[in-house]
PDB file of C-alpha atoms in Angstrom:
ATOM      1  CA  GLN A   1     -24.011  -7.050  -3.123  1.00 93.00           C
ATOM      2  CA  VAL A   2     -21.022  -5.488  -1.705  1.00 96.00           C
ATOM      3  CA  GLN A   3     -18.278  -5.095  -4.344  1.00 97.00           C
ATOM      4  CA  LEU A   4     -14.524  -4.066  -4.094  1.00 98.00           C
ATOM      5  CA  GLN A   5     -12.438  -2.107  -6.543  1.00 98.00           C
ATOM      6  CA  GLU A   6      -8.629  -1.327  -6.333  1.00 98.00           C
ATOM      7  CA  SER A   7      -7.288   1.626  -8.206  1.00 98.00           C
ATOM      8  CA  GLY A   8      -3.714   3.138  -8.360  1.00 96.00           C
ATOM      9  CA  PRO A   9      -0.695   3.295 -10.573  1.00 96.00           C
ATOM     10  CA  GLY A  10       0.385   0.120 -12.325  1.00 96.00           C
ATOM     11  CA  LEU A  11       4.047   1.144 -12.307  1.00 98.00           C
ATOM     12  CA  VAL A  12       6.232   2.376  -9.340  1.00 98.00           C
ATOM     13  CA  LYS A  13       9.828   3.436  -9.445  1.00 98.00           C
ATOM     14  CA  PRO A  14      12.096   1.792  -6.894  1.00 98.00           C
ATOM     15  CA  SER A  15      12.344   3.589  -3.566  1.00 97.00           C
ATOM     16  CA  GLN A  16       9.106   5.478  -3.985  1.00 98.00           C
ATOM     17  CA  THR A  17       5.679   4.889  -2.432  1.00 98.00           C
ATOM     18  CA  LEU A  18       2.926   2.569  -3.757  1.00 98.00           C
ATOM     19  CA  SER A  19      -0.431   3.922  -3.089  1.00 98.00           C
ATOM     20  CA  LEU A  20      -3.556   2.086  -3.687  1.00 98.00           C
ATOM     21  CA  ILE A  21      -7.299   2.636  -2.933  1.00 98.00           C
ATOM     22  CA  CYS A  22     -10.076   0.080  -2.549  1.00 98.00           C
ATOM     23  CA  SER A  23     -13.552   1.619  -3.174  1.00 98.00           C
ATOM     24  CA  VAL A  24     -16.487  -0.199  -1.459  1.00 97.00           C
ATOM     25  CA  SER A  25     -19.866  -0.259  -3.376  1.00 96.00           C
ATOM     26  CA  GLY A  26     -23.131  -2.084  -2.468  1.00 96.00           C
ATOM     27  CA  GLY A  27     -22.819  -1.518   1.358  1.00 94.00           C
ATOM     28  CA  SER A  28     -21.150   0.711   3.902  1.00 93.00           C
ATOM     29  CA  ILE A  29     -17.529   0.315   5.028  1.00 94.00           C
ATOM     30  CA  SER A  30     -18.954   1.187   8.502  1.00 90.00           C
ATOM     31  CA  SER A  31     -20.900  -1.908   8.924  1.00 85.00           C
ATOM     32  CA  GLY A  32     -19.642  -3.656  11.917  1.00 81.00           C
ATOM     33  CA  GLY A  33     -18.057  -7.069  12.048  1.00 87.00           C
ATOM     34  CA  TYR A  34     -15.717  -6.875   9.258  1.00 94.00           C
ATOM     35  CA  TYR A  35     -11.994  -6.053   8.745  1.00 96.00           C
ATOM     36  CA  TRP A  36     -10.966  -4.656   5.251  1.00 97.00           C
ATOM     37  CA  ALA A  37      -7.646  -6.097   4.156  1.00 98.00           C
ATOM     38  CA  TRP A  38      -4.923  -5.825   1.434  1.00 98.00           C
ATOM     39  CA  ILE A  39      -3.382  -9.130   0.040  1.00 98.00           C
ATOM     40  CA  ARG A  40      -1.012  -9.439  -2.452  1.00 98.00           C
ATOM     41  CA  GLN A  41      -0.026 -12.068  -5.000  1.00 98.00           C
ATOM     42  CA  PHE A  42       3.488 -12.565  -6.270  1.00 97.00           C
ATOM     43  CA  PRO A  43       4.231 -13.760  -9.856  1.00 94.00           C
ATOM     44  CA  GLY A  44       5.110 -16.990  -8.547  1.00 86.00           C
ATOM     45  CA  LYS A  45       1.552 -17.079  -7.218  1.00 88.00           C
ATOM     46  CA  GLY A  46       2.223 -16.904  -3.478  1.00 95.00           C
ATOM     47  CA  LEU A  47      -0.265 -15.085  -1.408  1.00 98.00           C
ATOM     48  CA  GLU A  48       0.785 -12.706   1.200  1.00 98.00           C
ATOM     49  CA  TRP A  49      -1.431 -10.776   3.843  1.00 98.00           C
ATOM     50  CA  ILE A  50      -0.423  -7.289   4.226  1.00 98.00           C
ATOM     51  CA  ALA A  51      -2.756  -5.477   6.879  1.00 98.00           C
ATOM     52  CA  TYR A  52      -6.320  -4.796   7.581  1.00 96.00           C
ATOM     53  CA  ILE A  53      -8.391  -2.160   9.226  1.00 95.00           C
ATOM     54  CA  ASP A  54     -11.889  -1.881  10.771  1.00 92.00           C
ATOM     55  CA  TYR A  55     -14.274   0.914  10.399  1.00 87.00           C
ATOM     56  CA  SER A  56     -13.030   2.670  13.508  1.00 89.00           C
ATOM     57  CA  GLY A  57      -9.498   2.669  12.209  1.00 89.00           C
ATOM     58  CA  SER A  58      -8.085  -0.119  14.280  1.00 92.00           C
ATOM     59  CA  THR A  59      -5.265  -1.738  12.232  1.00 95.00           C
ATOM     60  CA  TYR A  60      -3.058  -4.887  12.152  1.00 96.00           C
ATOM     61  CA  TYR A  61      -0.033  -5.086  10.168  1.00 97.00           C
ATOM     62  CA  ASN A  62       2.127  -8.084   8.900  1.00 97.00           C
ATOM     63  CA  PRO A  63       5.237  -7.687  10.922  1.00 97.00           C
ATOM     64  CA  SER A  64       7.274  -8.452   7.851  1.00 97.00           C
ATOM     65  CA  LEU A  65       5.987  -5.189   6.103  1.00 97.00           C
ATOM     66  CA  LYS A  66       5.198  -3.197   9.216  1.00 96.00           C
ATOM     67  CA  SER A  67       7.823  -0.620   9.049  1.00 97.00           C
ATOM     68  CA  ARG A  68       6.851   0.146   5.513  1.00 98.00           C
ATOM     69  CA  VAL A  69       2.901   0.014   5.532  1.00 98.00           C
ATOM     70  CA  THR A  70       0.289   2.253   6.392  1.00 98.00           C
ATOM     71  CA  ILE A  71      -3.433   1.393   5.809  1.00 97.00           C
ATOM     72  CA  SER A  72      -6.261   4.015   6.477  1.00 96.00           C
ATOM     73  CA  VAL A  73      -9.915   4.255   5.945  1.00 95.00           C
ATOM     74  CA  ASP A  74     -12.325   6.949   4.958  1.00 94.00           C
ATOM     75  CA  THR A  75     -15.826   6.161   5.994  1.00 92.00           C
ATOM     76  CA  SER A  76     -17.380   9.285   4.546  1.00 94.00           C
ATOM     77  CA  LYS A  77     -16.094   8.201   0.981  1.00 95.00           C
ATOM     78  CA  ASN A  78     -16.374   4.519   1.609  1.00 95.00           C
ATOM     79  CA  PHE A  79     -12.972   3.534   0.750  1.00 96.00           C
ATOM     80  CA  PHE A  80      -9.778   2.279   2.359  1.00 97.00           C
ATOM     81  CA  SER A  81      -6.125   2.757   1.299  1.00 98.00           C
ATOM     82  CA  LEU A  82      -2.739   1.219   1.213  1.00 98.00           C
ATOM     83  CA  ASN A  83       0.559   3.036   1.260  1.00 98.00           C
ATOM     84  CA  LEU A  84       3.830   0.894   0.884  1.00 98.00           C
ATOM     85  CA  ARG A  85       6.942   2.963   1.193  1.00 98.00           C
ATOM     86  CA  SER A  86      10.610   2.258  -0.202  1.00 98.00           C
ATOM     87  CA  VAL A  87       9.516  -0.197  -2.737  1.00 98.00           C
ATOM     88  CA  THR A  88      11.790  -2.512  -4.639  1.00 98.00           C
ATOM     89  CA  ALA A  89      11.382  -5.116  -7.313  1.00 97.00           C
ATOM     90  CA  ALA A  90      10.410  -7.724  -4.676  1.00 97.00           C
ATOM     91  CA  ASP A  91       7.278  -5.636  -4.255  1.00 98.00           C
ATOM     92  CA  THR A  92       5.975  -6.408  -7.581  1.00 98.00           C
ATOM     93  CA  ALA A  93       2.697  -8.314  -7.219  1.00 98.00           C
ATOM     94  CA  VAL A  94      -1.071  -8.230  -7.972  1.00 98.00           C
ATOM     95  CA  TYR A  95      -2.407  -6.316  -5.135  1.00 98.00           C
ATOM     96  CA  TYR A  96      -6.033  -7.193  -3.882  1.00 98.00           C
ATOM     97  CA  CYS A  97      -8.347  -5.835  -1.180  1.00 98.00           C
ATOM     98  CA  ALA A  98     -10.660  -7.987   0.309  1.00 98.00           C
ATOM     99  CA  ARG A  99     -13.289  -8.004   3.227  1.00 97.00           C
ATOM    100  CA  ASP A 100     -12.435 -10.411   6.098  1.00 96.00           C
ATOM    101  CA  LEU A 101     -15.379 -11.722   7.803  1.00 94.00           C
ATOM    102  CA  ALA A 102     -14.237 -13.611  10.993  1.00 92.00           C
ATOM    103  CA  GLY A 103     -11.122 -14.494   9.370  1.00 93.00           C
ATOM    104  CA  ALA A 104     -12.101 -15.526   5.877  1.00 96.00           C
ATOM    105  CA  PHE A 105     -11.662 -13.397   2.925  1.00 98.00           C
ATOM    106  CA  ASN A 106     -15.242 -13.704   1.357  1.00 97.00           C
ATOM    107  CA  ILE A 107     -15.126 -10.827  -0.895  1.00 98.00           C
ATOM    108  CA  TRP A 108     -12.566  -9.804  -3.232  1.00 98.00           C
ATOM    109  CA  GLY A 109     -11.641  -6.968  -5.603  1.00 98.00           C
ATOM    110  CA  GLN A 110     -10.489  -7.981  -9.036  1.00 98.00           C
ATOM    111  CA  GLY A 111      -6.845  -7.023  -8.231  1.00 98.00           C
ATOM    112  CA  THR A 112      -4.497  -4.527  -9.679  1.00 98.00           C
ATOM    113  CA  MET A 113      -0.892  -5.559 -10.996  1.00 98.00           C
ATOM    114  CA  VAL A 114       1.823  -3.249  -9.741  1.00 98.00           C
ATOM    115  CA  THR A 115       5.393  -3.401 -11.087  1.00 98.00           C
ATOM    116  CA  VAL A 116       8.261  -1.793  -9.522  1.00 98.00           C
ATOM    117  CA  SER A 117      10.709  -0.655 -11.984  1.00 97.00           C
ATOM    118  CA  SER A 118      12.712   2.366 -12.896  1.00 96.00           C
TER     119      SER A 118
ATOM    120  CA  ASP B   1       4.231 -16.779  12.000  1.00 96.00           C
ATOM    121  CA  ILE B   2       2.149 -20.021  11.378  1.00 98.00           C
ATOM    122  CA  GLN B   3       3.415 -21.791   8.432  1.00 98.00           C
ATOM    123  CA  MET B   4       0.978 -23.501   5.891  1.00 98.00           C
ATOM    124  CA  THR B   5       2.009 -26.320   3.823  1.00 98.00           C
ATOM    125  CA  GLN B   6      -0.124 -28.187   1.128  1.00 98.00           C
ATOM    126  CA  SER B   7       0.186 -31.418  -0.715  1.00 98.00           C
ATOM    127  CA  PRO B   8       0.313 -32.341  -3.544  1.00 98.00           C
ATOM    128  CA  SER B   9       1.596 -29.167  -4.966  1.00 98.00           C
ATOM    129  CA  SER B  10      -0.123 -30.210  -8.451  1.00 98.00           C
ATOM    130  CA  LEU B  11      -2.328 -33.022  -9.401  1.00 97.00           C
ATOM    131  CA  SER B  12      -3.789 -34.185 -12.622  1.00 98.00           C
ATOM    132  CA  ALA B  13      -7.402 -35.481 -12.599  1.00 97.00           C
ATOM    133  CA  SER B  14     -10.430 -36.470 -14.840  1.00 97.00           C
ATOM    134  CA  VAL B  15     -13.786 -35.146 -14.755  1.00 98.00           C
ATOM    135  CA  GLY B  16     -15.602 -37.420 -12.232  1.00 98.00           C
ATOM    136  CA  ASP B  17     -12.518 -37.977 -10.040  1.00 98.00           C
ATOM    137  CA  ARG B  18     -12.547 -37.927  -6.281  1.00 98.00           C
ATOM    138  CA  VAL B  19      -9.924 -35.280  -5.653  1.00 98.00           C
ATOM    139  CA  THR B  20      -8.390 -34.737  -1.982  1.00 98.00           C
ATOM    140  CA  ILE B  21      -6.020 -31.926  -1.136  1.00 98.00           C
ATOM    141  CA  THR B  22      -4.167 -31.686   2.273  1.00 98.00           C
ATOM    142  CA  CYS B  23      -3.186 -28.720   4.418  1.00 98.00           C
ATOM    143  CA  ARG B  24      -0.971 -28.714   7.371  1.00 98.00           C
ATOM    144  CA  ALA B  25      -0.464 -25.998   9.836  1.00 98.00           C
ATOM    145  CA  SER B  26       2.854 -25.690  11.887  1.00 98.00           C
ATOM    146  CA  GLN B  27       0.846 -25.371  14.992  1.00 98.00           C
ATOM    147  CA  ASN B  28      -2.516 -25.905  16.285  1.00 98.00           C
ATOM    148  CA  ILE B  29      -5.192 -23.753  14.744  1.00 98.00           C
ATOM    149  CA  ASP B  30      -8.157 -25.459  16.025  1.00 98.00           C
ATOM    150  CA  SER B  31     -10.771 -25.189  13.108  1.00 98.00           C
ATOM    151  CA  TYR B  32      -9.491 -21.740  11.994  1.00 98.00           C
ATOM    152  CA  LEU B  33      -8.937 -22.820   8.367  1.00 98.00           C
ATOM    153  CA  ASN B  34     -10.242 -21.472   5.069  1.00 98.00           C
ATOM    154  CA  TRP B  35     -10.096 -22.997   1.619  1.00 98.00           C
ATOM    155  CA  TYR B  36     -10.068 -20.923  -1.576  1.00 98.00           C
ATOM    156  CA  GLN B  37     -10.265 -21.731  -5.267  1.00 98.00           C
ATOM    157  CA  GLN B  38      -8.333 -19.461  -7.854  1.00 98.00           C
ATOM    158  CA  LYS B  39      -8.967 -19.405 -11.606  1.00 97.00           C
ATOM    159  CA  SER B  40      -6.292 -17.967 -13.901  1.00 95.00           C
ATOM    160  CA  GLY B  41      -6.511 -14.238 -13.815  1.00 95.00           C
ATOM    161  CA  LYS B  42      -9.189 -14.007 -11.136  1.00 97.00           C
ATOM    162  CA  ALA B  43      -9.271 -13.333  -7.493  1.00 98.00           C
ATOM    163  CA  PRO B  44      -9.464 -16.182  -5.184  1.00 98.00           C
ATOM    164  CA  LYS B  45     -12.870 -17.334  -4.033  1.00 98.00           C
ATOM    165  CA  VAL B  46     -13.677 -18.730  -0.506  1.00 98.00           C
ATOM    166  CA  LEU B  47     -15.146 -22.261  -0.738  1.00 98.00           C
ATOM    167  CA  ILE B  48     -14.814 -23.486   2.935  1.00 98.00           C
ATOM    168  CA  TYR B  49     -14.649 -21.480   6.148  1.00 98.00           C
ATOM    169  CA  ALA B  50     -14.027 -22.641   9.738  1.00 98.00           C
ATOM    170  CA  ALA B  51     -12.457 -25.891   8.232  1.00 98.00           C
ATOM    171  CA  SER B  52     -15.908 -27.564   7.252  1.00 98.00           C
ATOM    172  CA  ARG B  53     -18.675 -24.996   6.580  1.00 98.00           C
ATOM    173  CA  LEU B  54     -19.613 -24.516   2.938  1.00 98.00           C
ATOM    174  CA  GLN B  55     -19.714 -20.933   1.854  1.00 97.00           C
ATOM    175  CA  SER B  56     -23.048 -19.908   0.524  1.00 96.00           C
ATOM    176  CA  GLY B  57     -23.452 -20.701  -3.101  1.00 96.00           C
ATOM    177  CA  VAL B  58     -20.573 -23.194  -3.331  1.00 98.00           C
ATOM    178  CA  PRO B  59     -21.485 -26.629  -4.590  1.00 98.00           C
ATOM    179  CA  SER B  60     -21.974 -29.397  -2.229  1.00 98.00           C
ATOM    180  CA  ARG B  61     -19.450 -31.563  -3.844  1.00 98.00           C
ATOM    181  CA  PHE B  62     -16.834 -29.332  -2.121  1.00 98.00           C
ATOM    182  CA  SER B  63     -16.323 -30.405   1.490  1.00 98.00           C
ATOM    183  CA  GLY B  64     -13.653 -29.722   4.149  1.00 98.00           C
ATOM    184  CA  SER B  65     -12.595 -31.472   7.238  1.00 98.00           C
ATOM    185  CA  GLY B  66      -9.959 -31.541  10.093  1.00 98.00           C
ATOM    186  CA  SER B  67      -8.891 -29.647  13.017  1.00 98.00           C
ATOM    187  CA  GLY B  68      -5.706 -28.881  14.820  1.00 98.00           C
ATOM    188  CA  THR B  69      -2.840 -29.027  12.344  1.00 98.00           C
ATOM    189  CA  ASP B  70      -4.291 -31.505   9.691  1.00 98.00           C
ATOM    190  CA  PHE B  71      -7.049 -30.431   7.179  1.00 98.00           C
ATOM    191  CA  THR B  72      -8.593 -31.704   4.034  1.00 98.00           C
ATOM    192  CA  LEU B  73     -10.363 -30.335   1.043  1.00 98.00           C
ATOM    193  CA  THR B  74     -12.373 -33.029  -1.011  1.00 98.00           C
ATOM    194  CA  ILE B  75     -14.154 -32.586  -4.150  1.00 98.00           C
ATOM    195  CA  SER B  76     -16.423 -35.496  -4.559  1.00 98.00           C
ATOM    196  CA  SER B  77     -16.790 -35.549  -8.306  1.00 98.00           C
ATOM    197  CA  LEU B  78     -14.684 -33.254 -10.339  1.00 98.00           C
ATOM    198  CA  GLN B  79     -16.325 -31.016 -12.693  1.00 98.00           C
ATOM    199  CA  PRO B  80     -14.879 -29.132 -15.517  1.00 97.00           C
ATOM    200  CA  GLU B  81     -15.037 -25.768 -14.035  1.00 97.00           C
ATOM    201  CA  ASP B  82     -13.009 -27.036 -11.126  1.00 98.00           C
ATOM    202  CA  PHE B  83      -9.869 -27.166 -12.766  1.00 98.00           C
ATOM    203  CA  ALA B  84      -8.018 -24.525 -10.747  1.00 98.00           C
ATOM    204  CA  THR B  85      -5.710 -23.724  -7.973  1.00 98.00           C
ATOM    205  CA  TYR B  86      -6.585 -24.312  -4.363  1.00 98.00           C
ATOM    206  CA  TYR B  87      -5.199 -22.484  -1.438  1.00 98.00           C
ATOM    207  CA  CYS B  88      -5.588 -22.927   2.451  1.00 98.00           C
ATOM    208  CA  GLN B  89      -5.430 -20.064   5.035  1.00 98.00           C
ATOM    209  CA  GLN B  90      -5.226 -19.909   8.588  1.00 98.00           C
ATOM    210  CA  SER B  91      -7.219 -17.267  10.499  1.00 97.00           C
ATOM    211  CA  HIS B  92      -6.141 -18.567  14.072  1.00 97.00           C
ATOM    212  CA  SER B  93      -3.507 -15.886  14.463  1.00 95.00           C
ATOM    213  CA  ASN B  94      -2.098 -12.805  12.885  1.00 94.00           C
ATOM    214  CA  PRO B  95      -0.606 -12.468  10.432  1.00 96.00           C
ATOM    215  CA  ARG B  96      -2.974 -14.375   8.474  1.00 97.00           C
ATOM    216  CA  THR B  97      -1.017 -16.991   6.118  1.00 98.00           C
ATOM    217  CA  PHE B  98      -1.758 -18.784   3.139  1.00 98.00           C
ATOM    218  CA  GLY B  99      -0.492 -22.312   1.972  1.00 98.00           C
ATOM    219  CA  PRO B 100       1.619 -22.470  -1.273  1.00 98.00           C
ATOM    220  CA  GLY B 101      -1.413 -23.542  -3.409  1.00 98.00           C
ATOM    221  CA  THR B 102      -2.257 -26.958  -5.142  1.00 98.00           C
ATOM    222  CA  LYS B 103      -3.010 -26.877  -8.992  1.00 98.00           C
ATOM    223  CA  VAL B 104      -5.559 -29.253 -10.263  1.00 98.00           C
ATOM    224  CA  ASP B 105      -5.312 -29.760 -13.970  1.00 97.00           C
ATOM    225  CA  VAL B 106      -6.708 -32.082 -16.677  1.00 94.00           C
ATOM    226  CA  LYS B 107      -5.336 -35.528 -16.889  1.00 93.00           C
TER     227      LYS B 107
END
């Protein structure tokens, strides 16, 4: 079955760029009908959808983050990635990647904690 | 953005209890509503999609209802493994948005 796994640094300095990768196994990211999403969960437990991309590279960003976020996909290596620029302490969260099927996130990675601190 | 609210924010219940959680959208979302369960330290898991459709593998004691702006998640007989936090999420419009969660703990 399809599994997702996030990877990236757990600590990022303020004003720098947070970069994460989501590796997809057990299935091809090029399979049609899905979006591949990034979602974060703040320490207070609120969930925020960040962006999604499909296999062709079509994207949609949360307007609240659009100016700082880039999502991309590499179908040859079966992963997608997130770059969040100019981070502050408010970006400290657990970052999840997930598969979006018709609007429901039906497969999630285990999540990776990212702390923004000097 | 569509704002999602949930009530209550927390509840205490016993094994065997019937539990009902409510989710409200700030505008009409038809049936584009999903429910998730999250246990401590784990990723959320989808229980119900499209307001009332049970995700494969999810026990039948979970059910969802509603359309438009008002939705309900019901657990017909609470089991020990059901103590968790539950979130609703709308998929009617981008950006996708989540409710703040309802924590179900032991009475």
